[in-house]
Short mmCIF file of C-alpha atoms in Angstrom, two decimals:
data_model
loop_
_atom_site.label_atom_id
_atom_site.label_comp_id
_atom_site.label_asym_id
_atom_site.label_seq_id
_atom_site.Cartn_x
_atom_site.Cartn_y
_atom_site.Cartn_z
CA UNK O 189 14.04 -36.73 -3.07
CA UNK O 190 13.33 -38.51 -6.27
CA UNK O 191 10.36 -38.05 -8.70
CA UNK O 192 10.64 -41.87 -9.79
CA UNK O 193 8.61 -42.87 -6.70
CA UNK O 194 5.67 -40.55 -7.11
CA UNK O 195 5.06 -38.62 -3.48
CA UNK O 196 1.56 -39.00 -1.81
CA UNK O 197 0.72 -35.24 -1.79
CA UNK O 198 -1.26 -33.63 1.18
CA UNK O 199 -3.58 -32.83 -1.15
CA UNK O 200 -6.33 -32.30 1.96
CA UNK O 201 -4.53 -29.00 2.37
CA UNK O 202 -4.78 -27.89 -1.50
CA UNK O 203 -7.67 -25.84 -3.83
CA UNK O 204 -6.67 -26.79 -6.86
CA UNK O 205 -8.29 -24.62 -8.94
CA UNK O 206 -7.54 -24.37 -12.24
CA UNK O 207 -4.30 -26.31 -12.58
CA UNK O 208 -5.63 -28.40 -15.23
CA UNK O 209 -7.53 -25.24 -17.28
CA UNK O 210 -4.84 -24.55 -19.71
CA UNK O 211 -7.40 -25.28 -22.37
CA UNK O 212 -10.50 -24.00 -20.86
CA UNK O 213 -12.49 -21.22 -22.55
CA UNK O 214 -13.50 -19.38 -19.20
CA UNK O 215 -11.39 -19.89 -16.29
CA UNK O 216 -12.75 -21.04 -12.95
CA UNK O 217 -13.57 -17.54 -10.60
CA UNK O 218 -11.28 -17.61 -7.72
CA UNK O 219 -11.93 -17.87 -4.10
CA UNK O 220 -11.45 -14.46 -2.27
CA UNK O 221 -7.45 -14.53 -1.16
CA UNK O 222 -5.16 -12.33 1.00
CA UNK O 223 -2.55 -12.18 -1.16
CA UNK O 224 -1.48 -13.00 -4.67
CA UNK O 225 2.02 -13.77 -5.58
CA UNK O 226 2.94 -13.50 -8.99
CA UNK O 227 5.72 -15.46 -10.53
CA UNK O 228 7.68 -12.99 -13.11
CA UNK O 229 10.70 -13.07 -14.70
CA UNK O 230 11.76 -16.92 -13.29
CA UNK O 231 10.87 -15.19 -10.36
CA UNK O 232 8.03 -15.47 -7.37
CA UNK O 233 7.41 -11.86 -6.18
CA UNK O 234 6.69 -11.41 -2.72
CA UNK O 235 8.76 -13.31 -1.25
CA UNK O 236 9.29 -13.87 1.76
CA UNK O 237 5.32 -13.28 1.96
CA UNK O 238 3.98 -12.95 5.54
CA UNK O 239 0.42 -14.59 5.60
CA UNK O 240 -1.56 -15.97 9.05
CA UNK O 241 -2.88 -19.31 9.74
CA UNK O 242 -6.45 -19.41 7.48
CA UNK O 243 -4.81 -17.31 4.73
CA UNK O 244 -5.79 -17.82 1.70
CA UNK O 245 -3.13 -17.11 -1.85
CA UNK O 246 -3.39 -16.89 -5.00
CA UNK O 247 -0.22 -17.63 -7.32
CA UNK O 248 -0.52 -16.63 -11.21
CA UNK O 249 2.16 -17.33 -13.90
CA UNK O 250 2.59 -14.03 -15.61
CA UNK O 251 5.60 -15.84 -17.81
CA UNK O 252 6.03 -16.87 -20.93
CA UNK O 253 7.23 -20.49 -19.26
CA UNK O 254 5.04 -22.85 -17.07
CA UNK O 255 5.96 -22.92 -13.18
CA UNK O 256 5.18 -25.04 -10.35
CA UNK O 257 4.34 -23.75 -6.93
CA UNK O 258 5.84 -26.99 -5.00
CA UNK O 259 6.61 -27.08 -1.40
CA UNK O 260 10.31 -28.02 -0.44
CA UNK O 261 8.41 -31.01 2.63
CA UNK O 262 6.06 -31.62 -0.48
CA UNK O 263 3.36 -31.10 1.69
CA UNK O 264 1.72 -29.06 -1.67
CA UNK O 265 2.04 -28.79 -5.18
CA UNK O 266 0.17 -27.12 -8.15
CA UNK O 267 1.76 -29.09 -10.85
CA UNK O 268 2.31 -27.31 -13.92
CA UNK O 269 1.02 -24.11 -14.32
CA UNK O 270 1.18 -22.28 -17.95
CA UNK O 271 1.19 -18.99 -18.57
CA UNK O 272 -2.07 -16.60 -16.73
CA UNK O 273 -2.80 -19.94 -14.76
CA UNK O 274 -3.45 -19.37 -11.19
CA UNK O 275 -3.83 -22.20 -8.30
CA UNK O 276 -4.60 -21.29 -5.22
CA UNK O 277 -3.20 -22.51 -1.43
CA UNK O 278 -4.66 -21.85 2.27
CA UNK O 279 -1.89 -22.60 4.60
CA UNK O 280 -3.87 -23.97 7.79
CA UNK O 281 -0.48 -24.05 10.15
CA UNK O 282 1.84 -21.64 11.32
CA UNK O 283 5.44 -21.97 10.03
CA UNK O 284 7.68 -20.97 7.52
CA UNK O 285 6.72 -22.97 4.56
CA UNK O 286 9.91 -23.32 1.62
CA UNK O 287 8.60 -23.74 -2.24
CA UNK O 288 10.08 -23.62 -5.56
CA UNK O 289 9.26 -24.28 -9.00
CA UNK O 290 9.65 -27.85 -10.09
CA UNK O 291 10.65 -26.87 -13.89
CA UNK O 292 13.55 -24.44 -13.13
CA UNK O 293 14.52 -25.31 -9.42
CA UNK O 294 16.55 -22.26 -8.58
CA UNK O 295 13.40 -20.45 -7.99
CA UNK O 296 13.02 -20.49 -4.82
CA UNK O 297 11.01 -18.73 -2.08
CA UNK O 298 9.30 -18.41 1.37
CA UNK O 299 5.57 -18.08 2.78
CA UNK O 300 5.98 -17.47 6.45
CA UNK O 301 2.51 -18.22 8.39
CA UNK O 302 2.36 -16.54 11.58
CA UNK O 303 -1.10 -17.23 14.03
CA UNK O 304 -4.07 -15.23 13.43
CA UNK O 305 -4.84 -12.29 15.10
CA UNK O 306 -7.03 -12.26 18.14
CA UNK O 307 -10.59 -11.19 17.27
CA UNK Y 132 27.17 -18.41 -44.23
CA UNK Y 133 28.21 -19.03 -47.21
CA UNK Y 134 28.28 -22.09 -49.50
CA UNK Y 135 31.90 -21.96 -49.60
CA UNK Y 136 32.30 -21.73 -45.40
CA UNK Y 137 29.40 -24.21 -45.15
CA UNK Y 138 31.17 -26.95 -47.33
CA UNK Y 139 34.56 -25.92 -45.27
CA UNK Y 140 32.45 -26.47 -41.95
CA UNK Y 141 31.36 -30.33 -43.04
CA UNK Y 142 34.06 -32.28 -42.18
CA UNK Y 143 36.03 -34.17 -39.81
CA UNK Y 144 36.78 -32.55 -36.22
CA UNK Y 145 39.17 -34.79 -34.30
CA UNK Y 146 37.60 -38.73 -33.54
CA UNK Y 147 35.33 -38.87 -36.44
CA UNK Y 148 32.58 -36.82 -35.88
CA UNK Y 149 31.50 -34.30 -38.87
CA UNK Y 150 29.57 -31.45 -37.93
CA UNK Y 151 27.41 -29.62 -40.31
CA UNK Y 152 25.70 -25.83 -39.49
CA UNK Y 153 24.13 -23.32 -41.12
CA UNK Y 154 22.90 -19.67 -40.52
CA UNK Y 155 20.47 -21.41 -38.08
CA UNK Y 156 22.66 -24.08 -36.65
CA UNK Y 157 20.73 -26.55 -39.04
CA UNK Y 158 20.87 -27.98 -42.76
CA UNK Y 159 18.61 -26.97 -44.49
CA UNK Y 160 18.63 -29.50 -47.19
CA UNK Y 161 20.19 -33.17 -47.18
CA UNK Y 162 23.97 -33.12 -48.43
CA UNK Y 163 25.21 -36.41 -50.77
CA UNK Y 164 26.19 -38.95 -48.30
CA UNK Y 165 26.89 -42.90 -48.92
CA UNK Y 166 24.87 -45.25 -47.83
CA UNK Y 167 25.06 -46.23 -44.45
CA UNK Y 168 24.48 -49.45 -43.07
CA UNK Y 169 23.41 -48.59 -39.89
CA UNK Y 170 21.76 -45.15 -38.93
CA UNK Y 171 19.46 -43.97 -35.93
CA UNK Y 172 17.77 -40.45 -35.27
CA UNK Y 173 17.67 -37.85 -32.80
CA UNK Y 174 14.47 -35.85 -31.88
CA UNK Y 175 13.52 -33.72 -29.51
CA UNK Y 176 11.56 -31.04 -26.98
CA UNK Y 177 7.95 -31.34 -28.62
CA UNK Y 178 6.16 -29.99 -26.24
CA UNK Y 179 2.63 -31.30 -26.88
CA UNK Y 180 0.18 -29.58 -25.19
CA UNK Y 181 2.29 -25.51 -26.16
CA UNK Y 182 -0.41 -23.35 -27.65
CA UNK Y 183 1.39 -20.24 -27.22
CA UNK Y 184 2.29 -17.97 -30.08
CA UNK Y 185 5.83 -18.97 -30.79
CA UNK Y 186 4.68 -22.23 -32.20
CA UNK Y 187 0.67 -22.77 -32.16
CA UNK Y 188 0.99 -26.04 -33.82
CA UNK Y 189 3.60 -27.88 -32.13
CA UNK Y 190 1.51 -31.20 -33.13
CA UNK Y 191 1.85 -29.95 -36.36
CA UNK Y 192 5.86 -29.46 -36.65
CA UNK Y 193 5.82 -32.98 -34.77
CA UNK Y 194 3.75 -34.60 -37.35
CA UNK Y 195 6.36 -33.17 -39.92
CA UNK Y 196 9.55 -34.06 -38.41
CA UNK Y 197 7.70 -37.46 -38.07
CA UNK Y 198 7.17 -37.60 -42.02
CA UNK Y 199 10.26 -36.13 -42.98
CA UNK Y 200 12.24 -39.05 -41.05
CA UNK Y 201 9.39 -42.00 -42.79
CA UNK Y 202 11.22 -40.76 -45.77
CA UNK Y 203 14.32 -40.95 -45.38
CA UNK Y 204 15.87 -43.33 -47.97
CA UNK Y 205 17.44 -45.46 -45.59
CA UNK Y 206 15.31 -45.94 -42.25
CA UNK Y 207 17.06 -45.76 -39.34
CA UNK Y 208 17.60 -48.46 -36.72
CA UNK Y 209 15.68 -46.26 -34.11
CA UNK Y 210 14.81 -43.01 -33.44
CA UNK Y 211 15.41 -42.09 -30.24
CA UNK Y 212 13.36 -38.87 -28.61
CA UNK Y 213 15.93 -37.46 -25.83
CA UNK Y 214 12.63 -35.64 -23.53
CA UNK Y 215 10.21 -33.06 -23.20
CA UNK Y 216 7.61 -35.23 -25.08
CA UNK Y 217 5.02 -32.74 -23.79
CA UNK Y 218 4.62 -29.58 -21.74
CA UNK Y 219 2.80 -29.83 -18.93
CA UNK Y 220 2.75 -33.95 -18.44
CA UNK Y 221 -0.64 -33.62 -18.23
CA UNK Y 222 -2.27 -37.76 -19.64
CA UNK Y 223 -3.89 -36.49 -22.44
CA UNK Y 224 -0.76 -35.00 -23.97
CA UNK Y 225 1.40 -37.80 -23.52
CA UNK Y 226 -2.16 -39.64 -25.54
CA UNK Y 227 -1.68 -36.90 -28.11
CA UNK Y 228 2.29 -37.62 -28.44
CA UNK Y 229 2.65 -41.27 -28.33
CA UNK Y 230 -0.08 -41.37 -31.33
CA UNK Y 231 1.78 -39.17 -33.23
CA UNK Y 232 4.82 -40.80 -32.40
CA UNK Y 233 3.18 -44.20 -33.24
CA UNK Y 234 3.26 -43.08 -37.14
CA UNK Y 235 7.03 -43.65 -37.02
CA UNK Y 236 8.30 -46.21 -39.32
CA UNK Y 237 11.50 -46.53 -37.26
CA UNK Y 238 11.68 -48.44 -33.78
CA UNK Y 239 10.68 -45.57 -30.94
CA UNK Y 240 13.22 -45.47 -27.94
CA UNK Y 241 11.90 -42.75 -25.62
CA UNK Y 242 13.67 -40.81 -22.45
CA UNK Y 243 11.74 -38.11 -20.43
CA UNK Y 244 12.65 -34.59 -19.84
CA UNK Y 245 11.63 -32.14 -16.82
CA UNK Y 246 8.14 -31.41 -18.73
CA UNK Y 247 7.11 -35.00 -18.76
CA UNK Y 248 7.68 -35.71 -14.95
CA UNK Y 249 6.13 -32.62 -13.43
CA UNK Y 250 4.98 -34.15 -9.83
CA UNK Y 251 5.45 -37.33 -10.61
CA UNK Y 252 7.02 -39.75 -13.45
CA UNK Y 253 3.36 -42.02 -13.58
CA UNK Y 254 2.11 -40.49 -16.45
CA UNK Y 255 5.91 -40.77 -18.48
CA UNK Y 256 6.41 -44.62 -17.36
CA UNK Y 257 2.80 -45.21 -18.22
CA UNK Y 258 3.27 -44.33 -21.79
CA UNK Y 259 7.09 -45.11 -22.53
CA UNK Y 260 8.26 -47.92 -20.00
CA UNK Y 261 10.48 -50.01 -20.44
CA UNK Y 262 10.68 -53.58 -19.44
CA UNK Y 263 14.16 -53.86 -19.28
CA UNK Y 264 14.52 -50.09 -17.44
CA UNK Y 265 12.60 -49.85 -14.57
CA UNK Y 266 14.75 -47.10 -12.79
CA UNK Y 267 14.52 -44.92 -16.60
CA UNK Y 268 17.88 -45.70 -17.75
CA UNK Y 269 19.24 -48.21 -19.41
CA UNK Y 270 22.34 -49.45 -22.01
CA UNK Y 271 22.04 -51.65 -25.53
CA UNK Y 272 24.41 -52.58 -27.89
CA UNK Y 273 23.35 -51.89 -31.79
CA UNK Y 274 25.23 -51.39 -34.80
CA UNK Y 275 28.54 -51.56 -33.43
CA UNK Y 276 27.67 -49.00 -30.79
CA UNK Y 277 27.00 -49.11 -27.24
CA UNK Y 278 24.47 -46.66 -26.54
CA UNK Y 279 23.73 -45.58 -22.77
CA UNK Y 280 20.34 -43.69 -21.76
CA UNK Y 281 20.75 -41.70 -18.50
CA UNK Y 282 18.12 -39.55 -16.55
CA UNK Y 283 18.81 -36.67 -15.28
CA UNK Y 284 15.82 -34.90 -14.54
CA UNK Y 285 14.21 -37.42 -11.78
CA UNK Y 286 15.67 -35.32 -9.13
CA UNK Y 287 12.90 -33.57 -6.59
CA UNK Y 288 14.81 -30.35 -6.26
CA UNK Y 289 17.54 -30.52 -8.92
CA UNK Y 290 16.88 -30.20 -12.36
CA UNK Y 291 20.46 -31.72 -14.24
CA UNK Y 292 21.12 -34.29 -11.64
CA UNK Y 293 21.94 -37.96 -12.24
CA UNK Y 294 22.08 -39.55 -8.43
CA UNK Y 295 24.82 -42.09 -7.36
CA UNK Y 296 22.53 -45.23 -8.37
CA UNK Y 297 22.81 -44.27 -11.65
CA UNK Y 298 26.36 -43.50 -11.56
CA UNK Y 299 26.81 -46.69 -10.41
CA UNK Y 300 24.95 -48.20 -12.92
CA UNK Y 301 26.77 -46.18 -15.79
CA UNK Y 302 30.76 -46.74 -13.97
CA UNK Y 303 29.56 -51.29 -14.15
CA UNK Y 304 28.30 -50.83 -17.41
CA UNK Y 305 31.04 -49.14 -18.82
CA UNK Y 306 33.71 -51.24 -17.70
CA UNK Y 307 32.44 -54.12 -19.45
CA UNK Y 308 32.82 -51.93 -23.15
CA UNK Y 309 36.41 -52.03 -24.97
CA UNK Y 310 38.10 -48.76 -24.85
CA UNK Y 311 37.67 -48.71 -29.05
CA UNK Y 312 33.85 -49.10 -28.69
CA UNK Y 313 32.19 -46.10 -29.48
CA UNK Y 314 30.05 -44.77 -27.39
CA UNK Y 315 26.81 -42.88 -27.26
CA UNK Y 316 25.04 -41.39 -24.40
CA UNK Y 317 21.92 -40.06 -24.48
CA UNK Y 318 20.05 -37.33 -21.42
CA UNK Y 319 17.72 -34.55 -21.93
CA UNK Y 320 19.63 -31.93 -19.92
CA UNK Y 321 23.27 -31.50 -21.05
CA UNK Y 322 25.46 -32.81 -19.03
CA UNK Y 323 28.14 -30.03 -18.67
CA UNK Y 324 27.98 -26.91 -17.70
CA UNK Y 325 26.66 -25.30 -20.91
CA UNK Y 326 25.10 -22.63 -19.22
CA UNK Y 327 24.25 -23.37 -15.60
CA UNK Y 328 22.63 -19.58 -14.80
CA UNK Y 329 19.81 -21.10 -16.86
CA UNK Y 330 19.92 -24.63 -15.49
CA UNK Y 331 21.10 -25.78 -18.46
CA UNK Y 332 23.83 -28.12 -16.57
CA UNK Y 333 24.01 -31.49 -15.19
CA UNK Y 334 25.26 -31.19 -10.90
CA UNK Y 335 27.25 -34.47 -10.86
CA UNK Y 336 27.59 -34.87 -14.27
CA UNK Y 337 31.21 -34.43 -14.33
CA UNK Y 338 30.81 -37.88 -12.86
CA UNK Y 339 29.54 -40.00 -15.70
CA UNK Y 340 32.50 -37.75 -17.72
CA UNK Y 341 34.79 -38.89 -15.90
CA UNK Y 342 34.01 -42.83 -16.62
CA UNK Y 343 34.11 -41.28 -20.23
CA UNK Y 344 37.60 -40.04 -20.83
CA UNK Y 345 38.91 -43.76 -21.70
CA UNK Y 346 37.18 -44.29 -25.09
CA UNK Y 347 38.38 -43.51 -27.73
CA UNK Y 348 34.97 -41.72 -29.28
CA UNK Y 349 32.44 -40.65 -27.69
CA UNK Y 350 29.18 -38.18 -28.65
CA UNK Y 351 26.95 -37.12 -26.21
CA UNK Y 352 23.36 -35.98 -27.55
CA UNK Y 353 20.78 -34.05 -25.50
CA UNK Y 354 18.11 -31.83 -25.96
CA UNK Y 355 16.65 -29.40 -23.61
CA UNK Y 356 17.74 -26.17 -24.79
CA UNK Y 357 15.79 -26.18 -28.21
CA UNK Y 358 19.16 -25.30 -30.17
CA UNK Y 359 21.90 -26.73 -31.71
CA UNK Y 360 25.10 -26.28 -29.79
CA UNK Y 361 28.20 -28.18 -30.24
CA UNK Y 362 31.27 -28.44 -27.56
CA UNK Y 363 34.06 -30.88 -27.35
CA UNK Y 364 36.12 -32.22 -24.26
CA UNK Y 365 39.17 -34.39 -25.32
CA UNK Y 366 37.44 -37.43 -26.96
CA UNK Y 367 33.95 -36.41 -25.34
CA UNK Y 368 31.96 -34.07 -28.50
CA UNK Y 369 28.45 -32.98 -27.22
CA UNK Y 370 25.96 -32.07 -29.13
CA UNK Y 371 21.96 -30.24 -28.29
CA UNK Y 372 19.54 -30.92 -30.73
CA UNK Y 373 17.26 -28.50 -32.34
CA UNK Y 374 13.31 -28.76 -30.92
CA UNK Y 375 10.70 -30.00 -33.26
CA UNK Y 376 8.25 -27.21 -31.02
CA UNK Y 377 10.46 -24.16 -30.70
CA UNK Y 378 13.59 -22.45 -30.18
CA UNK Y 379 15.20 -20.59 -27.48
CA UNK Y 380 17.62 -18.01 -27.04
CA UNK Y 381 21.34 -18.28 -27.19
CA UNK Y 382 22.91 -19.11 -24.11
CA UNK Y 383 23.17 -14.89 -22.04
CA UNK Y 384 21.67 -13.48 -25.19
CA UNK Y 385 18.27 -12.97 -23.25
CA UNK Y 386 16.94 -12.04 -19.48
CA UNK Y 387 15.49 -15.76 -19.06
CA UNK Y 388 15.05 -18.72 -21.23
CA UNK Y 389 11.88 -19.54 -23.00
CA UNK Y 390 10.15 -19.74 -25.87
CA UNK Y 391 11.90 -17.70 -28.44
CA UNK Y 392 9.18 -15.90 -31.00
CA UNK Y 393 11.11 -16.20 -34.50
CA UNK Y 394 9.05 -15.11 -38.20
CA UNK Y 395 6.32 -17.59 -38.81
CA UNK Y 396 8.16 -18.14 -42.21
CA UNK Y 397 11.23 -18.52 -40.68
CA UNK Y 398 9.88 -20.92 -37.46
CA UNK Y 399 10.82 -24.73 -39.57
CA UNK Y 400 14.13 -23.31 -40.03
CA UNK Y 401 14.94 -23.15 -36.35
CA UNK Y 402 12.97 -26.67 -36.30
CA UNK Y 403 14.66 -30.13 -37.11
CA UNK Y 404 15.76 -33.98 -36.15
CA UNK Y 405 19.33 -35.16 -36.05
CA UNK Y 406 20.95 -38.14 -38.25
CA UNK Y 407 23.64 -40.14 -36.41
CA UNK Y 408 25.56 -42.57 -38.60
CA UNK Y 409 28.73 -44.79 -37.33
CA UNK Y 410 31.60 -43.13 -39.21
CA UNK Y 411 34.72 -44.98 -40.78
CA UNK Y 412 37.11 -44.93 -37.75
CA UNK Y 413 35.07 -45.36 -34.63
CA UNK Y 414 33.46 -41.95 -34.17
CA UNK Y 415 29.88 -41.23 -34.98
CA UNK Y 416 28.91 -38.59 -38.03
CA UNK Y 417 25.95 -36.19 -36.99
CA UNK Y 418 23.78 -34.64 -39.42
CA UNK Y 419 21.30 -31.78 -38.43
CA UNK Y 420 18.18 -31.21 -40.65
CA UNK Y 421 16.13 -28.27 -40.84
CA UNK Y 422 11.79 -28.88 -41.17
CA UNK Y 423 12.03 -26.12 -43.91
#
């Protein structure tokens, strides 16, 4: 996969919150979640995280480097994220859904959507 | 260091190239040199758009670097900026850099690092294309130099990674060059494996290496890992350049890499652009300066 031909992101699937905020006095409140997975130490902590269809996450960048959260099918991506930024996903199929950070590729990890519960 | 070790460490090492350090891996002030009829500049890893407290001004230090190199005595050809031209790629920091970079007296040539392509390369190409590059790299023939500009963070899921097209491109180019031109190749991430627990490594660029080993002089020059580190391979010398944004750790010497906090009064000293002049004998002489 190569960045020269820019991807047409799924971006239907995507609340892109406050990617673009890194300047912003007051961030933008967030939208309640299930989870929030914190990316640490060149590191994305849970992982694998076990969600279900609907679910709602929030990912922060508690480093002192910016991160992407980008899926592996591309399918979603929050661009750069600097540090405290958050962006936020709702995963809307089940599956186990591969991501990584753009900027230092060897991060890698898993979100693994499993179907809702029955009410 | 001392004076004494200093003046011992400027000379010749091997093909031609002299190599000149200090305390911080950087001159700190411009040693006597004859003029030099042709000359071009490295600079590199800005960062526009970094706010954090290791450098708060990084359109500051840029703006400095810029007006240290309009004063050089003898301009250089070009100045070449080998990536990271902002942080986040986001279009109003590439506006931000390529006004700033606009003030240079010098001819601007312009390759992108991992921070300026971050989803896609639109916003990069928008603001540094090339007509004659439309794939990102390129070759040119200046001052008795050929000079070859590789990419090698275009890769989705690889950061350090050259693909065979440009392989290709760099294995037909090259075998049109004499094996007593000297050559210089220019990438943001190195393209060895400095240290590849960091990412700080090129995946197939023992490739391109390879198609290197039959000059006689060669110098590599990337930037990436905001310090100054030199390594040779037979008639291959590589050389990182120093950031004009901030510096990072040693290679191991920390748990990560990042931003590396330094004294404020101290911060120019870690800071600096690169002088590259063709040397008597086919080999390049590299000059690091220091912003303070």
């Amino acid at each position: 996969m190569n960045k020269l031909i820019p991807s047409l992101a799924l971006v239907a699937l995507t609340f892109a919150l406050h990617g673009a905020g890194a300047r912003a006095a007051t961030p933008p409140a967030l939208l309640p979640a299930v989870l929030t997975i914190h990316i640490k130490d060149f590191k994305f902590n849970p992982t694998p995280a076990k969600i279900h269809v609907g679910d709602r996450v929030t990912f922060v960048n508690d480093d002192d480097e910016p991160h992407t959260v980008t899926a592996t099918d591309q399918s979603y991506d929050s661009e750069g994220l600097d540090t405290s930024n958050t962006w936020q996903h709702v995963y809307s199929k089940p599956g186990t859904y591969k991501y990584f950070c753009e900027l230092h590729p060897y991060m890698k990890a898993v979100v693994v959507v499993t179907p809702a519960p029955a009410q | 260091m001392r004076r004494k070790d200093f003046i011992e460490h400027v000379g010749w090492t091997g093909a031609g190239i002299a190599w000149s350090l200090s305390a911080t891996g950087l001159l700190s002030a411009q040693p006597a040199e004859a003029a030099s009829p042709f000359s071009f500049v490295q600079i590199s890893d800005s960062h526009i758009g970094f706010t954090r407290p290791e450098n708060p001004d990084v359109a500051g230090t840029l703006r400095k670097t810029i007006e240290d190199i309009n004063a050089l005595p003898n301009q250089p050809a070009f100045v070449v900026h080998t990536g990271d031209v902002t942080h986040l790629s986001k279009t109003t920091e590439f506006d931000d850099a390529k006004q700033l970079l606009g003030t240079l007296r010098a001819p601007l040539v312009v390759l992108p690092g991992e921070h300026d392509v971050i989803g896609s390369s639109k916003n990069f190409f928008a603001n540094f294309a090339r007509t004659d590059a439309p794939s990102g790299w390129f070759s040119f023939d200046q001052g008795g130099i050929h000079f070859v500009s590789l990419v090698n963070v275009f890769n989705f899921e690889i950061d350090g990674k050259l693909g065979q097209e440009q392989i290709d491109f760099v294995e037909k180019d090259l075998a049109a060059q004499k094996k007593s031109t000297p050559i210089v190749v220019f990438g943001h991430v190195p393209l060895y494996a400095l240290y590849p627990e960091w990412g700080w490594t090129t995946e197939d660029g023992t490739k391109v290496l390879a198609l290197l080993r039959r000059f006689d002089a060669v110098t590599v020059l990337n930037g990436h890992i905001h310090q100054i580190i030199q390594h040779t391979e037979g008639n291959i010398r590589f050389a990182t350049a120093a950031a004009t944004a901030y510096p990072q750790p040693a290679p191991g010497t920390a748990a990560k890499p990042g931003p590396l906090k330094v004294p404020d009064d101290k911060l120019l000293s870690f800071l600096g652009y690169r002088s590259v002049e063709l040397a008597t004998g086919g080999g390049t002489k590299v000059t690091d300066r220091a912003l303070g």
